[in-house]
Amino acid sequence: TPFVLLLPEVTINYRHGLPVITLTLPTRRERCQFAVKPMVATVGAFLKDVRREDKGIVKAEVFTTDGSKVSDATLMEVLLRNDFKLLINSTAYSVSPPVKDKLSSEHATEMEDVKSLIHRLFVALHLEDHQIRKERELLQKLDHLKEQLMPLEQMKAKIMDSADAKTSRLLWVGLALMSTQGGALAWLTWWVYSWDIMEPVTYFITYGSAMAFYAYFVLTKQDYLYPDVKDRQFLHYFYRKSKAKHFNVEQYNKLKEDVAEAEESLRRLRQPLHLRLPIQEITNKD
């Protein structure tokens, strides 16, 4: 740890129940006081206030007495329980918080209840700000996702139109072939040959059709139902066209899922608070 000099220039005093940290700013060499709220303020917020007060401060960190860095998310209440070192630029200050009088167990319990109540009030008062900030983030995320999704939606619509047209043409071709086959059998039965000759032919045509339907079931593990066959053929044309047009189906599905998830989060965020709570939690609160 780059500790260069240890100076007792940082003091901590309690005024009206709040700790006031007094230190010397390196640029102007003048004393400055910082009042902190230990139950809600963090080490990162305190260091940010110090850097904001003196623009000449490039580096501000807090270390324990054994040289371990203190996280910015640590509450000031936890930090002020033990001695620590405050590093400003290249100068380290040894800080010894004053020892607070020990409270009785009953008084301590009451104080913990008050702290908990204050913390919940703080969260409740700042819930609207958090909700507005979260809603803004979700809206920005939705806009970004929809911008990425728009060209894919246009390409998908064109591919779907092409696949649907090919599927429809295939259905009409099937109807035309069946009509041609029926007309040919009727012509051979009544004008060329007799029914005695054509009856075995029609039998083997029917048997061959049954074999074709059974082969379809063996290959696809599905019954030969016309709507299912149409959908299967549509998907076949769609994926073949997508590959030819370099349309990434997986990326499109992932974007659609992200959009749906963001819209669901936004919908839940805009709901009243009592509707967002689970039923068991509402029951416990009552």
PDB file of C-alpha atoms in Angstrom:
ATOM      1  CA  THR A   1       0.000   0.000   0.000  1.00  0.00           C
ATOM      2  CA  PRO A   2       1.569   3.356  -1.011  1.00  0.00           C
ATOM      3  CA  PHE A   3       1.504   4.955   2.451  1.00  0.00           C
ATOM      4  CA  VAL A   4       4.017   7.823   2.548  1.00  0.00           C
ATOM      5  CA  LEU A   5       3.241   9.833   5.652  1.00  0.00           C
ATOM      6  CA  LEU A   6       1.097   9.335   8.736  1.00  0.00           C
ATOM      7  CA  LEU A   7      -0.353  12.549  10.138  1.00  0.00           C
ATOM      8  CA  PRO A   8      -3.028  12.964  12.833  1.00  0.00           C
ATOM      9  CA  GLU A   9      -4.826  15.602  10.782  1.00  0.00           C
ATOM     10  CA  VAL A  10      -8.163  13.841  10.538  1.00  0.00           C
ATOM     11  CA  THR A  11     -10.465  14.054  13.536  1.00  0.00           C
ATOM     12  CA  ILE A  12     -13.956  12.738  14.207  1.00  0.00           C
ATOM     13  CA  ASN A  13     -16.403  14.334  16.644  1.00  0.00           C
ATOM     14  CA  TYR A  14     -20.052  13.643  17.308  1.00  0.00           C
ATOM     15  CA  ARG A  15     -22.466  16.553  17.075  1.00  0.00           C
ATOM     16  CA  HIS A  16     -26.170  16.083  17.636  1.00  0.00           C
ATOM     17  CA  GLY A  17     -25.655  12.342  17.315  1.00  0.00           C
ATOM     18  CA  LEU A  18     -23.963  12.548  13.880  1.00  0.00           C
ATOM     19  CA  PRO A  19     -20.233  12.022  13.266  1.00  0.00           C
ATOM     20  CA  VAL A  20     -18.405  15.036  11.816  1.00  0.00           C
ATOM     21  CA  ILE A  21     -15.144  14.219  10.033  1.00  0.00           C
ATOM     22  CA  THR A  22     -12.678  17.120   9.898  1.00  0.00           C
ATOM     23  CA  LEU A  23      -9.670  16.938   7.570  1.00  0.00           C
ATOM     24  CA  THR A  24      -7.228  19.241   5.780  1.00  0.00           C
ATOM     25  CA  LEU A  25      -7.774  19.670   2.050  1.00  0.00           C
ATOM     26  CA  PRO A  26      -4.456  19.207   0.210  1.00  0.00           C
ATOM     27  CA  THR A  27      -4.864  21.965  -2.392  1.00  0.00           C
ATOM     28  CA  ARG A  28      -5.892  24.917  -0.224  1.00  0.00           C
ATOM     29  CA  ARG A  29      -4.472  23.514   3.038  1.00  0.00           C
ATOM     30  CA  GLU A  30      -7.615  24.460   4.928  1.00  0.00           C
ATOM     31  CA  ARG A  31      -9.736  22.459   7.323  1.00  0.00           C
ATOM     32  CA  CYS A  32     -13.055  21.152   6.093  1.00  0.00           C
ATOM     33  CA  GLN A  33     -15.836  19.350   7.949  1.00  0.00           C
ATOM     34  CA  PHE A  34     -18.015  16.563   6.542  1.00  0.00           C
ATOM     35  CA  ALA A  35     -21.128  15.490   8.429  1.00  0.00           C
ATOM     36  CA  VAL A  36     -22.175  11.956   7.517  1.00  0.00           C
ATOM     37  CA  LYS A  37     -25.252   9.868   8.166  1.00  0.00           C
ATOM     38  CA  PRO A  38     -23.680   6.584   9.240  1.00  0.00           C
ATOM     39  CA  MET A  39     -26.785   4.426   8.773  1.00  0.00           C
ATOM     40  CA  VAL A  40     -27.354   5.371   5.111  1.00  0.00           C
ATOM     41  CA  ALA A  41     -24.076   6.913   3.872  1.00  0.00           C
ATOM     42  CA  THR A  42     -21.399   4.677   2.382  1.00  0.00           C
ATOM     43  CA  VAL A  43     -17.628   4.993   2.180  1.00  0.00           C
ATOM     44  CA  GLY A  44     -17.904   5.664  -1.554  1.00  0.00           C
ATOM     45  CA  ALA A  45     -20.343   8.546  -1.000  1.00  0.00           C
ATOM     46  CA  PHE A  46     -18.031  10.090   1.624  1.00  0.00           C
ATOM     47  CA  LEU A  47     -14.988   9.876  -0.656  1.00  0.00           C
ATOM     48  CA  LYS A  48     -17.021  11.348  -3.498  1.00  0.00           C
ATOM     49  CA  ASP A  49     -17.930  14.325  -1.316  1.00  0.00           C
ATOM     50  CA  VAL A  50     -14.255  14.817  -0.430  1.00  0.00           C
ATOM     51  CA  ARG A  51     -13.197  14.776  -4.094  1.00  0.00           C
ATOM     52  CA  ARG A  52     -16.024  17.143  -4.982  1.00  0.00           C
ATOM     53  CA  GLU A  53     -14.863  19.619  -2.328  1.00  0.00           C
ATOM     54  CA  ASP A  54     -11.256  19.665  -3.566  1.00  0.00           C
ATOM     55  CA  LYS A  55     -10.764  19.181  -7.314  1.00  0.00           C
ATOM     56  CA  GLY A  56      -7.053  18.646  -6.713  1.00  0.00           C
ATOM     57  CA  ILE A  57      -7.699  15.272  -5.097  1.00  0.00           C
ATOM     58  CA  VAL A  58      -6.920  12.606  -7.660  1.00  0.00           C
ATOM     59  CA  LYS A  59      -7.031   9.553  -5.414  1.00  0.00           C
ATOM     60  CA  ALA A  60      -9.047   8.988  -2.253  1.00  0.00           C
ATOM     61  CA  GLU A  61      -9.320   5.564  -0.627  1.00  0.00           C
ATOM     62  CA  VAL A  62      -9.875   3.999   2.777  1.00  0.00           C
ATOM     63  CA  PHE A  63      -7.818   1.131   4.215  1.00  0.00           C
ATOM     64  CA  THR A  64      -7.962  -0.852   7.401  1.00  0.00           C
ATOM     65  CA  THR A  65      -5.063  -0.749   9.838  1.00  0.00           C
ATOM     66  CA  ASP A  66      -3.624  -3.932   8.314  1.00  0.00           C
ATOM     67  CA  GLY A  67      -3.581  -2.422   4.799  1.00  0.00           C
ATOM     68  CA  SER A  68      -6.767  -4.008   3.363  1.00  0.00           C
ATOM     69  CA  LYS A  69      -8.850  -1.752   1.133  1.00  0.00           C
ATOM     70  CA  VAL A  70     -12.359  -0.936   2.377  1.00  0.00           C
ATOM     71  CA  SER A  71     -15.122  -1.376  -0.198  1.00  0.00           C
ATOM     72  CA  ASP A  72     -16.999   1.726  -1.365  1.00  0.00           C
ATOM     73  CA  ALA A  73     -20.283  -0.024  -0.531  1.00  0.00           C
ATOM     74  CA  THR A  74     -19.391  -0.311   3.169  1.00  0.00           C
ATOM     75  CA  LEU A  75     -21.620   1.736   5.461  1.00  0.00           C
ATOM     76  CA  MET A  76     -19.945   4.515   7.421  1.00  0.00           C
ATOM     77  CA  GLU A  77     -21.455   3.081  10.584  1.00  0.00           C
ATOM     78  CA  VAL A  78     -19.357  -0.061  10.096  1.00  0.00           C
ATOM     79  CA  LEU A  79     -16.231   1.928   9.210  1.00  0.00           C
ATOM     80  CA  LEU A  80     -16.414   4.153  12.300  1.00  0.00           C
ATOM     81  CA  ARG A  81     -16.375   1.191  14.671  1.00  0.00           C
ATOM     82  CA  ASN A  82     -12.593   0.696  14.290  1.00  0.00           C
ATOM     83  CA  ASP A  83      -9.471   2.655  13.435  1.00  0.00           C
ATOM     84  CA  PHE A  84      -8.690   3.069   9.741  1.00  0.00           C
ATOM     85  CA  LYS A  85      -6.375   4.910   7.350  1.00  0.00           C
ATOM     86  CA  LEU A  86      -7.560   7.580   4.900  1.00  0.00           C
ATOM     87  CA  LEU A  87      -5.397   7.865   1.786  1.00  0.00           C
ATOM     88  CA  ILE A  88      -5.644  11.181  -0.097  1.00  0.00           C
ATOM     89  CA  ASN A  89      -3.394  11.382  -3.148  1.00  0.00           C
ATOM     90  CA  SER A  90      -0.063  10.084  -1.773  1.00  0.00           C
ATOM     91  CA  THR A  91      -0.651  11.000   1.879  1.00  0.00           C
ATOM     92  CA  ALA A  92      -2.143   8.601   4.415  1.00  0.00           C
ATOM     93  CA  TYR A  93      -3.895   9.771   7.582  1.00  0.00           C
ATOM     94  CA  SER A  94      -4.384   7.559  10.602  1.00  0.00           C
ATOM     95  CA  VAL A  95      -7.915   7.993  11.901  1.00  0.00           C
ATOM     96  CA  SER A  96      -9.153   6.885  15.315  1.00  0.00           C
ATOM     97  CA  PRO A  97     -12.899   7.306  15.782  1.00  0.00           C
ATOM     98  CA  PRO A  98     -13.951   8.217  19.322  1.00  0.00           C
ATOM     99  CA  VAL A  99     -15.243   5.383  21.458  1.00  0.00           C
ATOM    100  CA  LYS A 100     -18.963   5.750  22.031  1.00  0.00           C
ATOM    101  CA  ASP A 101     -20.437   4.971  25.405  1.00  0.00           C
ATOM    102  CA  LYS A 102     -21.770   1.483  25.695  1.00  0.00           C
ATOM    103  CA  LEU A 103     -25.532   1.322  25.859  1.00  0.00           C
ATOM    104  CA  SER A 104     -27.588  -1.022  27.911  1.00  0.00           C
ATOM    105  CA  SER A 105     -29.027  -4.029  26.111  1.00  0.00           C
ATOM    106  CA  GLU A 106     -32.575  -2.628  26.305  1.00  0.00           C
ATOM    107  CA  HIS A 107     -31.478   0.770  25.038  1.00  0.00           C
ATOM    108  CA  ALA A 108     -29.409  -0.869  22.315  1.00  0.00           C
ATOM    109  CA  THR A 109     -32.421  -2.891  21.162  1.00  0.00           C
ATOM    110  CA  GLU A 110     -34.509   0.272  21.007  1.00  0.00           C
ATOM    111  CA  MET A 111     -31.794   2.028  19.046  1.00  0.00           C
ATOM    112  CA  GLU A 112     -31.621  -0.867  16.559  1.00  0.00           C
ATOM    113  CA  ASP A 113     -35.398  -0.670  16.104  1.00  0.00           C
ATOM    114  CA  VAL A 114     -35.144   3.065  15.493  1.00  0.00           C
ATOM    115  CA  LYS A 115     -32.313   2.535  13.001  1.00  0.00           C
ATOM    116  CA  SER A 116     -34.341  -0.094  11.180  1.00  0.00           C
ATOM    117  CA  LEU A 117     -37.370   2.202  11.063  1.00  0.00           C
ATOM    118  CA  ILE A 118     -35.279   5.090   9.758  1.00  0.00           C
ATOM    119  CA  HIS A 119     -33.768   2.860   7.100  1.00  0.00           C
ATOM    120  CA  ARG A 120     -37.207   1.686   5.932  1.00  0.00           C
ATOM    121  CA  LEU A 121     -38.465   5.267   5.859  1.00  0.00           C
ATOM    122  CA  PHE A 122     -35.446   6.280   3.796  1.00  0.00           C
ATOM    123  CA  VAL A 123     -36.107   3.467   1.315  1.00  0.00           C
ATOM    124  CA  ALA A 124     -39.806   4.348   1.122  1.00  0.00           C
ATOM    125  CA  LEU A 125     -39.104   8.042   0.532  1.00  0.00           C
ATOM    126  CA  HIS A 126     -36.586   7.279  -2.188  1.00  0.00           C
ATOM    127  CA  LEU A 127     -38.634   4.492  -3.774  1.00  0.00           C
ATOM    128  CA  GLU A 128     -40.238   6.852  -6.279  1.00  0.00           C
ATOM    129  CA  ASP A 129     -36.833   8.154  -7.430  1.00  0.00           C
ATOM    130  CA  HIS A 130     -35.588   4.591  -7.779  1.00  0.00           C
ATOM    131  CA  GLN A 131     -38.721   3.619  -9.702  1.00  0.00           C
ATOM    132  CA  ILE A 132     -38.377   6.575 -12.091  1.00  0.00           C
ATOM    133  CA  ARG A 133     -34.705   5.790 -12.662  1.00  0.00           C
ATOM    134  CA  LYS A 134     -35.433   2.098 -13.219  1.00  0.00           C
ATOM    135  CA  GLU A 135     -38.301   2.930 -15.595  1.00  0.00           C
ATOM    136  CA  ARG A 136     -36.030   5.233 -17.597  1.00  0.00           C
ATOM    137  CA  GLU A 137     -33.411   2.471 -17.848  1.00  0.00           C
ATOM    138  CA  LEU A 138     -36.023  -0.037 -19.034  1.00  0.00           C
ATOM    139  CA  LEU A 139     -37.379   2.387 -21.630  1.00  0.00           C
ATOM    140  CA  GLN A 140     -33.878   3.026 -22.957  1.00  0.00           C
ATOM    141  CA  LYS A 141     -33.246  -0.728 -23.091  1.00  0.00           C
ATOM    142  CA  LEU A 142     -36.547  -1.257 -24.944  1.00  0.00           C
ATOM    143  CA  ASP A 143     -35.712   1.442 -27.486  1.00  0.00           C
ATOM    144  CA  HIS A 144     -32.283  -0.111 -28.086  1.00  0.00           C
ATOM    145  CA  LEU A 145     -33.742  -3.605 -28.488  1.00  0.00           C
ATOM    146  CA  LYS A 146     -36.481  -2.414 -30.848  1.00  0.00           C
ATOM    147  CA  GLU A 147     -33.908  -0.600 -32.988  1.00  0.00           C
ATOM    148  CA  GLN A 148     -32.018  -3.882 -33.348  1.00  0.00           C
ATOM    149  CA  LEU A 149     -35.230  -5.806 -33.954  1.00  0.00           C
ATOM    150  CA  MET A 150     -36.723  -3.518 -36.617  1.00  0.00           C
ATOM    151  CA  PRO A 151     -34.541  -4.597 -39.601  1.00  0.00           C
ATOM    152  CA  LEU A 152     -34.944  -8.244 -38.572  1.00  0.00           C
ATOM    153  CA  GLU A 153     -38.729  -7.827 -38.433  1.00  0.00           C
ATOM    154  CA  GLN A 154     -38.760  -6.375 -41.953  1.00  0.00           C
ATOM    155  CA  MET A 155     -36.569  -9.181 -43.287  1.00  0.00           C
ATOM    156  CA  LYS A 156     -38.701 -11.794 -41.489  1.00  0.00           C
ATOM    157  CA  ALA A 157     -41.906 -10.373 -43.009  1.00  0.00           C
ATOM    158  CA  LYS A 158     -40.456 -10.673 -46.519  1.00  0.00           C
ATOM    159  CA  ILE A 159     -39.262 -14.227 -45.899  1.00  0.00           C
ATOM    160  CA  MET A 160     -42.652 -15.215 -44.446  1.00  0.00           C
ATOM    161  CA  ASP A 161     -44.467 -13.783 -47.468  1.00  0.00           C
ATOM    162  CA  SER A 162     -42.203 -15.727 -49.805  1.00  0.00           C
ATOM    163  CA  ALA A 163     -42.579 -18.984 -47.815  1.00  0.00           C
ATOM    164  CA  ASP A 164     -46.357 -18.558 -47.618  1.00  0.00           C
ATOM    165  CA  ALA A 165     -46.600 -17.999 -51.384  1.00  0.00           C
ATOM    166  CA  LYS A 166     -44.536 -21.123 -52.108  1.00  0.00           C
ATOM    167  CA  THR A 167     -46.638 -23.179 -49.702  1.00  0.00           C
ATOM    168  CA  SER A 168     -49.863 -21.977 -51.312  1.00  0.00           C
ATOM    169  CA  ARG A 169     -48.519 -22.818 -54.772  1.00  0.00           C
ATOM    170  CA  LEU A 170     -47.591 -26.286 -53.566  1.00  0.00           C
ATOM    171  CA  LEU A 171     -51.130 -26.855 -52.261  1.00  0.00           C
ATOM    172  CA  TRP A 172     -52.648 -25.765 -55.561  1.00  0.00           C
ATOM    173  CA  VAL A 173     -50.219 -28.005 -57.474  1.00  0.00           C
ATOM    174  CA  GLY A 174     -51.325 -30.929 -55.301  1.00  0.00           C
ATOM    175  CA  LEU A 175     -54.974 -30.187 -56.063  1.00  0.00           C
ATOM    176  CA  ALA A 176     -54.194 -29.954 -59.785  1.00  0.00           C
ATOM    177  CA  LEU A 177     -52.358 -33.304 -59.763  1.00  0.00           C
ATOM    178  CA  MET A 178     -55.229 -34.993 -57.912  1.00  0.00           C
ATOM    179  CA  SER A 179     -57.732 -33.559 -60.393  1.00  0.00           C
ATOM    180  CA  THR A 180     -55.580 -34.708 -63.311  1.00  0.00           C
ATOM    181  CA  GLN A 181     -55.286 -38.178 -61.817  1.00  0.00           C
ATOM    182  CA  GLY A 182     -59.078 -38.421 -61.302  1.00  0.00           C
ATOM    183  CA  GLY A 183     -59.768 -37.264 -64.857  1.00  0.00           C
ATOM    184  CA  ALA A 184     -57.232 -39.720 -66.307  1.00  0.00           C
ATOM    185  CA  LEU A 185     -58.743 -42.629 -64.385  1.00  0.00           C
ATOM    186  CA  ALA A 186     -62.254 -41.648 -65.488  1.00  0.00           C
ATOM    187  CA  TRP A 187     -61.135 -41.398 -69.137  1.00  0.00           C
ATOM    188  CA  LEU A 188     -59.403 -44.784 -69.026  1.00  0.00           C
ATOM    189  CA  THR A 189     -62.401 -46.381 -67.289  1.00  0.00           C
ATOM    190  CA  TRP A 190     -65.220 -45.149 -69.539  1.00  0.00           C
ATOM    191  CA  TRP A 191     -63.589 -44.422 -72.906  1.00  0.00           C
ATOM    192  CA  VAL A 192     -60.501 -46.602 -73.259  1.00  0.00           C
ATOM    193  CA  TYR A 193     -60.862 -49.649 -71.028  1.00  0.00           C
ATOM    194  CA  SER A 194     -63.588 -51.054 -68.829  1.00  0.00           C
ATOM    195  CA  TRP A 195     -63.974 -51.062 -65.052  1.00  0.00           C
ATOM    196  CA  ASP A 196     -62.853 -54.683 -64.886  1.00  0.00           C
ATOM    197  CA  ILE A 197     -59.439 -53.645 -66.185  1.00  0.00           C
ATOM    198  CA  MET A 198     -59.132 -50.369 -64.242  1.00  0.00           C
ATOM    199  CA  GLU A 199     -60.259 -51.760 -60.864  1.00  0.00           C
ATOM    200  CA  PRO A 200     -56.835 -53.343 -60.025  1.00  0.00           C
ATOM    201  CA  VAL A 201     -55.114 -50.121 -61.163  1.00  0.00           C
ATOM    202  CA  THR A 202     -57.177 -47.971 -58.793  1.00  0.00           C
ATOM    203  CA  TYR A 203     -56.577 -50.506 -55.996  1.00  0.00           C
ATOM    204  CA  PHE A 204     -52.808 -50.286 -56.323  1.00  0.00           C
ATOM    205  CA  ILE A 205     -52.994 -46.471 -56.555  1.00  0.00           C
ATOM    206  CA  THR A 206     -54.964 -46.414 -53.288  1.00  0.00           C
ATOM    207  CA  TYR A 207     -52.544 -48.872 -51.667  1.00  0.00           C
ATOM    208  CA  GLY A 208     -49.558 -46.794 -52.816  1.00  0.00           C
ATOM    209  CA  SER A 209     -51.151 -43.665 -51.315  1.00  0.00           C
ATOM    210  CA  ALA A 210     -51.599 -45.501 -47.999  1.00  0.00           C
ATOM    211  CA  MET A 211     -47.916 -46.533 -48.085  1.00  0.00           C
ATOM    212  CA  ALA A 212     -46.918 -42.910 -48.748  1.00  0.00           C
ATOM    213  CA  PHE A 213     -48.949 -41.701 -45.736  1.00  0.00           C
ATOM    214  CA  TYR A 214     -47.421 -44.410 -43.532  1.00  0.00           C
ATOM    215  CA  ALA A 215     -43.914 -43.448 -44.718  1.00  0.00           C
ATOM    216  CA  TYR A 216     -44.682 -39.849 -43.768  1.00  0.00           C
ATOM    217  CA  PHE A 217     -45.602 -41.016 -40.248  1.00  0.00           C
ATOM    218  CA  VAL A 218     -42.418 -43.098 -39.960  1.00  0.00           C
ATOM    219  CA  LEU A 219     -40.214 -40.171 -41.001  1.00  0.00           C
ATOM    220  CA  THR A 220     -41.935 -37.343 -39.097  1.00  0.00           C
ATOM    221  CA  LYS A 221     -43.609 -39.229 -36.171  1.00  0.00           C
ATOM    222  CA  GLN A 222     -46.794 -37.260 -36.964  1.00  0.00           C
ATOM    223  CA  ASP A 223     -50.118 -38.119 -38.545  1.00  0.00           C
ATOM    224  CA  TYR A 224     -50.713 -36.919 -42.075  1.00  0.00           C
ATOM    225  CA  LEU A 225     -53.019 -34.001 -41.275  1.00  0.00           C
ATOM    226  CA  TYR A 226     -53.343 -31.288 -43.899  1.00  0.00           C
ATOM    227  CA  PRO A 227     -52.860 -28.289 -41.514  1.00  0.00           C
ATOM    228  CA  ASP A 228     -49.756 -29.915 -39.994  1.00  0.00           C
ATOM    229  CA  VAL A 229     -48.359 -30.743 -43.418  1.00  0.00           C
ATOM    230  CA  LYS A 230     -48.930 -27.163 -44.543  1.00  0.00           C
ATOM    231  CA  ASP A 231     -47.154 -25.763 -41.446  1.00  0.00           C
ATOM    232  CA  ARG A 232     -44.269 -28.192 -41.846  1.00  0.00           C
ATOM    233  CA  GLN A 233     -43.794 -27.237 -45.480  1.00  0.00           C
ATOM    234  CA  PHE A 234     -44.027 -23.540 -44.571  1.00  0.00           C
ATOM    235  CA  LEU A 235     -41.256 -23.922 -41.971  1.00  0.00           C
ATOM    236  CA  HIS A 236     -39.139 -25.815 -44.480  1.00  0.00           C
ATOM    237  CA  TYR A 237     -39.398 -22.987 -46.999  1.00  0.00           C
ATOM    238  CA  PHE A 238     -38.932 -20.354 -44.250  1.00  0.00           C
ATOM    239  CA  TYR A 239     -35.644 -21.791 -42.902  1.00  0.00           C
ATOM    240  CA  ARG A 240     -34.281 -22.439 -46.371  1.00  0.00           C
ATOM    241  CA  LYS A 241     -35.054 -18.843 -47.378  1.00  0.00           C
ATOM    242  CA  SER A 242     -33.616 -17.542 -44.084  1.00  0.00           C
ATOM    243  CA  LYS A 243     -30.351 -19.346 -44.739  1.00  0.00           C
ATOM    244  CA  ALA A 244     -30.203 -17.913 -48.239  1.00  0.00           C
ATOM    245  CA  LYS A 245     -30.916 -14.364 -46.980  1.00  0.00           C
ATOM    246  CA  HIS A 246     -28.543 -14.727 -43.974  1.00  0.00           C
ATOM    247  CA  PHE A 247     -31.398 -14.174 -41.541  1.00  0.00           C
ATOM    248  CA  ASN A 248     -30.269 -15.171 -38.009  1.00  0.00           C
ATOM    249  CA  VAL A 249     -33.304 -16.880 -36.486  1.00  0.00           C
ATOM    250  CA  GLU A 250     -31.597 -17.450 -33.107  1.00  0.00           C
ATOM    251  CA  GLN A 251     -30.660 -13.782 -32.778  1.00  0.00           C
ATOM    252  CA  TYR A 252     -34.208 -12.767 -33.690  1.00  0.00           C
ATOM    253  CA  ASN A 253     -35.731 -15.109 -31.079  1.00  0.00           C
ATOM    254  CA  LYS A 254     -33.269 -13.863 -28.430  1.00  0.00           C
ATOM    255  CA  LEU A 255     -34.200 -10.230 -29.143  1.00  0.00           C
ATOM    256  CA  LYS A 256     -37.906 -11.078 -28.974  1.00  0.00           C
ATOM    257  CA  GLU A 257     -37.398 -12.750 -25.588  1.00  0.00           C
ATOM    258  CA  ASP A 258     -35.417  -9.749 -24.287  1.00  0.00           C
ATOM    259  CA  VAL A 259     -38.145  -7.354 -25.462  1.00  0.00           C
ATOM    260  CA  ALA A 260     -40.861  -9.456 -23.814  1.00  0.00           C
ATOM    261  CA  GLU A 261     -38.850  -9.634 -20.574  1.00  0.00           C
ATOM    262  CA  ALA A 262     -38.237  -5.873 -20.544  1.00  0.00           C
ATOM    263  CA  GLU A 263     -41.907  -5.125 -21.249  1.00  0.00           C
ATOM    264  CA  GLU A 264     -42.967  -7.476 -18.434  1.00  0.00           C
ATOM    265  CA  SER A 265     -40.517  -5.794 -16.025  1.00  0.00           C
ATOM    266  CA  LEU A 266     -41.831  -2.377 -17.071  1.00  0.00           C
ATOM    267  CA  ARG A 267     -45.429  -3.527 -16.594  1.00  0.00           C
ATOM    268  CA  ARG A 268     -44.672  -4.853 -13.095  1.00  0.00           C
ATOM    269  CA  LEU A 269     -42.762  -1.684 -12.236  1.00  0.00           C
ATOM    270  CA  ARG A 270     -45.740   0.491 -13.175  1.00  0.00           C
ATOM    271  CA  GLN A 271     -48.124  -1.561 -11.045  1.00  0.00           C
ATOM    272  CA  PRO A 272     -49.077  -0.299  -7.581  1.00  0.00           C
ATOM    273  CA  LEU A 273     -46.792  -1.586  -4.845  1.00  0.00           C
ATOM    274  CA  HIS A 274     -49.437  -3.777  -3.164  1.00  0.00           C
ATOM    275  CA  LEU A 275     -50.056  -5.583  -6.463  1.00  0.00           C
ATOM    276  CA  ARG A 276     -46.345  -6.347  -6.864  1.00  0.00           C
ATOM    277  CA  LEU A 277     -46.008  -7.960  -3.432  1.00  0.00           C
ATOM    278  CA  PRO A 278     -46.544 -11.723  -3.131  1.00  0.00           C
ATOM    279  CA  ILE A 279     -49.781 -12.832  -1.464  1.00  0.00           C
ATOM    280  CA  GLN A 280     -47.909 -14.357   1.477  1.00  0.00           C
ATOM    281  CA  GLU A 281     -45.976 -11.144   2.119  1.00  0.00           C
ATOM    282  CA  ILE A 282     -49.179  -9.063   2.035  1.00  0.00           C
ATOM    283  CA  THR A 283     -50.774 -11.501   4.508  1.00  0.00           C
ATOM    284  CA  ASN A 284     -47.774 -11.252   6.827  1.00  0.00           C
ATOM    285  CA  LYS A 285     -47.876  -7.470   6.704  1.00  0.00           C
ATOM    286  CA  ASP A 286     -51.583  -7.471   7.567  1.00  0.00           C
TER     287      ASP A 286
END
